[in-house]
Amino acid sequence: EREIYASEARFSALIQQSSDITLVIDSKGIIKFASPSVETKIRIPVKSLIGSNIINAVGVKKTSLKTINVLKELNSGQKVAPFEAEVVDADGNIHTFECVINDLRNDSAVRGIVCNSRDISDRKSAEIQIMKAKALYESALENAPIGVALVHQDGQCFFANEALAEFLGKEPADVNATRIRDFVYPDDRFAFSNMWDSLEQRPTERTTKELRFEHPDGRHRWGNISIQAAYDDDVFQYHVVQIEDTTERRSIAERLEYQAIHDPLTGLPNRLLFVDRLEVALSRSKRTGLGVSVLFLDLDRFKVINDSLGHVSGDQLLVVASKRIKASVRPNDTLARFGGDEFVILCEDITDENQIHEIAQRLLENINRPIMLGDGEVYVTASIGIARSLSGEDTPETILRDADTAMYRAKDSGRNRAEVFDERTHARAVANLETGNGMYRALSQNEFRMRYQPIINLKSGRLTGFEALVYWQDPHRGHVGPADFIGLAEETGVIVPLGLKILEEACIEIARWNSFSSQASQLTMSVNLSPRQISEPTFVEEVRKILERTKVNPARIWFEITETALMVDADSTIAMLDQLKNLGVHFEVDDFGTGFSSLSYLKKFPVDALKIDQGFVDGLGREPEDTAIVTAVVSLSHALGLQAIAEGVETPLQMAELKTLGCEFAQGYLFARPNHADTWDDVVRDDGLFIFQDEPTK
């Protein structure tokens, strides 16, 4: 009895202090005992439970059913494994309990079925959250847009998502149980090994690298791979490997990089790449002592072809020309398109200057062959400038500048040829630059001066008009003749404002002279007209304003234009000249016989006179060829109803021959040199009678 009492006391003490719920039920499920923790856990009084059936006390259907099954198992003598049960508390909240059943019905101290229940609601909730997080994590990995793999310490993959399998061209099952290294492109495996080894040195850091990966289609894929170790309480778990497919991005980058340094039309290197290679070649030349040469090639008359046939045909011509140039140079030479119709060739390891001349000759011959375009067959030539660097001390800028300068010299020398740069060419280029820059200042500082040369009527011997000539009174160089700056004025565009200034001053002077007498009112003024002026859309209007301002009779103004200028764009020129003709002015073709005018076009131009070039007049009466040409020009003038004017007359013999041929007018040193306007005032007042000298005036 004492032992039973002591046992009951211990049992009661344990039950009273335990936070778990302890129930004792009989074979029918009637609750015989409930521990005090019932009131603290589910807030149900112990008294209300005693005598009630546990099946009804649970309050959750599926747990009630479980309880029925447990009683059946116990009553049939079976052991019952621990199980989970849900119980509703006094507030209607559901608690999850972990239940352990002990059948102590044969124990004299208990005589019932003991159910020990522990509230695992918080743990269960945490497990659910963990399961949800795990499911979310797995879903995120599986549906990630980039490839993801979980990899063991030895590099073997045990999980791979669909994106990674698709990137590698495999099934996910084929990726698992395979080392990531085995998918890396063979040439990049060494880099991958270094990357993997770095994980041991920096275990907590992420390492990233762009590598190539093999693909079943035979073409590799670019992937940006990053690897980082995953730890749990400082214990290594696995490596997380992410591979982003960068194939397309890499392809776009490579394409953009290619486009940045190549010409889109011809596929040749462009200026940027050429300059870079030239810089490398010059550095190499310093070490080897072998020369470097640059050929600067410009297609002749390309603008005419491009403007007449259109840009599509022009592009076709450039493509054909680039192929011919490439076929003419050596395999190791660098050919680039510099822009427009300009090409440059870099030739290294030059041991003999003849090598460059041979290449240049091949270029000229290959380019100067007929090219079939959509609109028919065309011919094109090239001008080539050659610059050499024997020591490699030059810079890319200087050698390209020199080659470009030599190319322009080739153009000035007649085109379809090659010229080698020398210091004299450079000096001329520097002088031209200084002259070009100085003209803008000269225009604003009023440094240009006018001179006038008389034009004589050969039949009467009297003054009939003047030609207006301009020179530059440079404060540093002194007198600069038109031959030294008019060409540059054309190139720079200074000729447009300068030409208007010349016209206005010439109009002012002829208006003044015309006012001297009725005889002087018939004097004319010849003013040179450049192609650049004719191409200006506002030129006709500017001329009209000048004529109105100066109050000069338009019939007294004669514009001189060379036959070469007439043929630059014949149709447009005719239209412009017709507009000027409507103002009342006259036209004469200057330097006739030196250009390439077409007689069919000549009759269409609204010209009134032909001016015989001084080069033909010089041999008149001495050289049969010159005499024949002058005779033909005078005859042509008369046949077309035009006047004939000879320039550069210096001897009485030339004058006599011109009079015999019936040439109406002449000018030259035999009569007078160009001079300032006020020099001719007395001559104009005296009705312009000239006494011809036996020798040219000094």
mmCIF file of C-alpha atoms in Angstrom, residues 4 18 90 167 198 252 490 518 666:
data_model
loop_
_atom_site.group_PDB
_atom_site.id
_atom_site.type_symbol
_atom_site.label_atom_id
_atom_site.label_comp_id
_atom_site.label_asym_id
_atom_site.label_seq_id
_atom_site.Cartn_x
_atom_site.Cartn_y
_atom_site.Cartn_z
ATOM 1 C CA ILE A 4 1.251 2.202 -4.398
ATOM 2 C CA SER A 18 4.018 18.947 -16.858
ATOM 3 C CA ALA A 90 -12.497 27.104 -25.840
ATOM 4 C CA PHE A 167 21.183 26.356 -72.717
ATOM 5 C CA SER A 198 39.744 30.249 -56.605
ATOM 6 C CA ILE A 252 25.580 42.054 -80.932
ATOM 7 C CA GLU A 490 37.553 78.636 -105.323
ATOM 8 C CA SER A 518 29.071 109.956 -125.118
ATOM 9 C CA ALA A 666 42.596 92.398 -128.308
#
